[in-house]
Every structure is written in C-alpha cells, then in structure tokens.
C-alpha cells in the first residue's frame, strides 16, 4: 500500500484559503452543492478538461412535469447505462459514483397514464413477473414518485456486483409511481404483514461487505443478496437537504424496501433470507435510524475494517481510475488539490459540509461516555489540514465521518452485532455461521454442517467484485491477504 498516514499527520502545509463564498454553508445544502458520491466522482474526473465543462452540481430538484399525479410510463431518450448527457462513461468508477436519477433517462417523454381502476393490480402483476424483473430504481423528490425499472426476459440485475449497475442494463420499461400509490401498493404485499428474515449490512466501504453478502449466497444458506440499492441513498439525500419530512422519509424507506423484498422472494422463493448491503455510511447514514420504524423486524449489522486500511484502499482505487495523467501524477505527489480549482473547488465545500455534520448535527452529536476522557470538550476539526492533503485528505475525512456515524448510531442500539473484515477473512465460513447464530437464523440454513469447513471456505476465493468496475490492485478480496492479516494479529 502506497499510502502512509504518518505523512498526513505531520504535514505542515495548511493548503489554499477557502473561497469567501463558502463562509456560510447554511443549514441545508443547496442544489448546486455536491453530495458524497458526486464529490468523490470529481476526484476521478479531475483534469484540464474540467475547465471546458459545466460546473458539477447536486441532483436536480425540478423537472417540467412537476409532481406525479398517477402512475405513468417514462420513455427514455437514451440508454440508462451512460452519462446523463448520453456520452459513454469516462472510467468504470465514474459509473459507480454516479447516483441513480431521472437524468439517467435523458430527455424522456411521458407515455400513457395508468388506468386508475387497475393501477394497483397492474403494478402487482409487474412486480410478480419473475421472468421480467422489476425493482425500485430511484426515489424522486422532484416528482414525488418512485421509479421502477423492468428488464428483458431472463435478465437478473441483482447478479451484478452492485445492483444499480445491473438496473441500468437491458431496460425494457421505466414506470413512475406516485409516493402515495407506491405506499398503498407496498402495504398490500404479504411482507407488510410478515416480513420474514431481512438483514441490512451497514458499513464503512472497502471492508469485505460485498464478499460477505455474495459468500452467503454461494454457501447456499437460503440467502439472496441485494448490493447497494440506490433508493436508500436517495432517502438519505432527501433528509440531508431538507427536501422531505421525517415521516415522508420513513414511509418512502418502508415502501421501497417492501417492494424490493417482495420482488426478490417472488424471483427466488427458495431463498427467503434477504441480505441488503448498502453503500458506505458516509453517503447514507441518515436512513439507519429510520429503519427500526420503517421495518421493525429487519436487523442491521455494522461491518468495518481498520480505518487506515479503508482509507488506503479508497486512495489507491481513486488513483487507478483517474482519467487524466496530469491528475494521476499530481495525486502521486499529493498535489492533486492544486487542480481542484479547475472545476470551481466543489470538493472543498463538501468537505466543509462533512465537518459541519460531525460537529453540529444532533442525530450523530459527539458525546463522550466517560467524563474523564473528554467530558465537556467540543468536537473541532480543522478542515484546512484535510484540504491540504488533497484526495488523501478527502478520503480520510469521509471515512472519519463514516466511523463517527457508526459509533454514534451504535450507541443508540441500532446494530444487532458488528463484524470486522479481519475476522471474516481469517475465519471465513465459520464467521458466517457465528453471524447467523447471533441473528437467530442458523436453523434456516439447509446444511449448517458445511459452515466452518475447508469446503465452505472455498467461496471466499471467488472475486465478489468481478465486473463491478472497482479496480483491485493486488486485491485482498480473493481469500484475504494472509501476510496482512498476520501483521494485524501481531
């Protein structure tokens, strides 16, 4: 690993002054301010070409069609698996860091509205079609609708390493369902009355959560996994930007998860255990506190990895996917921050937003449990020192936010248990057995004797990210780096 955090700790250069226009962030981010994923994407796209391109912004908040009144098909003008302007992705990681949105449809037009006498019945038929899978793709606050995407016969979007990537491929139909109609639809599903086993994995990122969810599938424990549904991130952003009430967010979260769980059980009825693995807490932590209210029977766990290893992994992945040779060279010399001004320095504004969240947001307010260890102290983070370190500072700060949120949410009793990457890769299928036992679900496994055996451990040698666009540099996913794990043990 090329990252040395000690260099970060002792660096004395405080970096450029922040633009005066950023003096007051306000309570909620405006439309022009980037979110976590879009800010990260700017690191990958950094280069001289950004001088000639429009300045990046957050998600659009308005469209000409306004609020949806009834269910209607949307007719895209382009494939969903391209940039919003229809151009090809500059790098596979740009694809990963572009959130789902209405903009994915290009200049779409409206199809015929649904027959209101058959609206719910037709939507149920859409969900129950196991051959043409239909899943929630995006929660639109601009139109107050939920977008459902239906695929070509036989195509399985959940088989992609990240579901939202699979959902952009082989799309046959896009349907916008008003929030109220979608909620009525969800409450009529059998899962609304009896949820069944549902596990939600919250995590730091780069910590083996994809490995865990895919391994549980491959171990044939009666489980099917859904990797990083974008609808959860949408709900976080709605709250983050003050665009909906808490009650609206809870209802939207309940609705999309019920639709998702119901569809998966219809598609694979022999696998009733549903594992939903979300993105890093840095971009979706606000939904965690809503989940017990939205789906009381669902269980959340938190998966993590040693923080400096997570930062280093993100840092290396960023460099490997940079589109500009100039930016890559500057990144290697820890000087890429000097290029941030080419696109108006929106990354700096978002870094200040992260600091404001950790210092002031009451949902994750820092409160020492031991008065002898920091009682009465106020959390203060000097964002300038992080800005001075460029991409490394950005990755450090967003992962500190994820770690901070995980601790504060954990204190509220939201995690059924926690799991470390190092323990998972050391004990492999035996660790899966312990997890299922802790959740009270081991009795659901058809053949529990397979867990904790060399045969069961073989699934950890399969690349869970294959085809996902997240480049590995001598990756530790393939069974774990034995030397690295031994150093940690020592």
PDB file of C-alpha atoms in Angstrom, residues 15 26 28 63 84 102 146 168 175 194 210 214 246 257 280 317 325 340 345 361 366 373 376 433:
ATOM      1  CA  UNK A  15      -3.282  24.453   1.863  1.00  0.00           C
ATOM      2  CA  UNK A  26     -26.403  27.281   5.759  1.00  0.00           C
ATOM      3  CA  UNK A  28     -29.174  22.534   4.261  1.00  0.00           C
ATOM      4  CA  UNK A  63     -38.433  18.796 -13.894  1.00  0.00           C
ATOM      5  CA  UNK A  84     -26.771  11.945 -18.168  1.00  0.00           C
ATOM      6  CA  UNK A 102     -34.259  10.953 -13.523  1.00  0.00           C
ATOM      7  CA  UNK A 146     -40.648   6.100  -7.207  1.00  0.00           C
ATOM      8  CA  UNK A 168     -29.058   0.304 -15.945  1.00  0.00           C
ATOM      9  CA  UNK A 175     -42.560   3.369 -14.640  1.00  0.00           C
ATOM     10  CA  UNK A 194     -44.959 -10.653   7.944  1.00  0.00           C
ATOM     11  CA  UNK A 210     -19.691  -7.482  -0.851  1.00  0.00           C
ATOM     12  CA  UNK A 214     -22.002 -12.900  -2.009  1.00  0.00           C
ATOM     13  CA  UNK A 246     -39.064  12.587   8.574  1.00  0.00           C
ATOM     14  CA  UNK A 257     -37.744  -1.980   0.837  1.00  0.00           C
ATOM     15  CA  UNK A 280     -20.725   3.320   2.864  1.00  0.00           C
ATOM     16  CA  UNK A 317      -8.665   2.842  -6.188  1.00  0.00           C
ATOM     17  CA  UNK A 325      -2.476  11.539 -16.499  1.00  0.00           C
ATOM     18  CA  UNK A 340      -9.435  21.354  -7.759  1.00  0.00           C
ATOM     19  CA  UNK A 345     -13.455  23.647  -5.985  1.00  0.00           C
ATOM     20  CA  UNK A 361     -25.768  17.508  13.553  1.00  0.00           C
ATOM     21  CA  UNK A 366     -20.495  13.568  19.731  1.00  0.00           C
ATOM     22  CA  UNK A 373     -11.903  11.115  28.790  1.00  0.00           C
ATOM     23  CA  UNK A 376     -17.120  18.883  28.369  1.00  0.00           C
ATOM     24  CA  UNK A 433     -22.090 -19.392  10.979  1.00  0.00           C
TER      25      UNK A 433
END
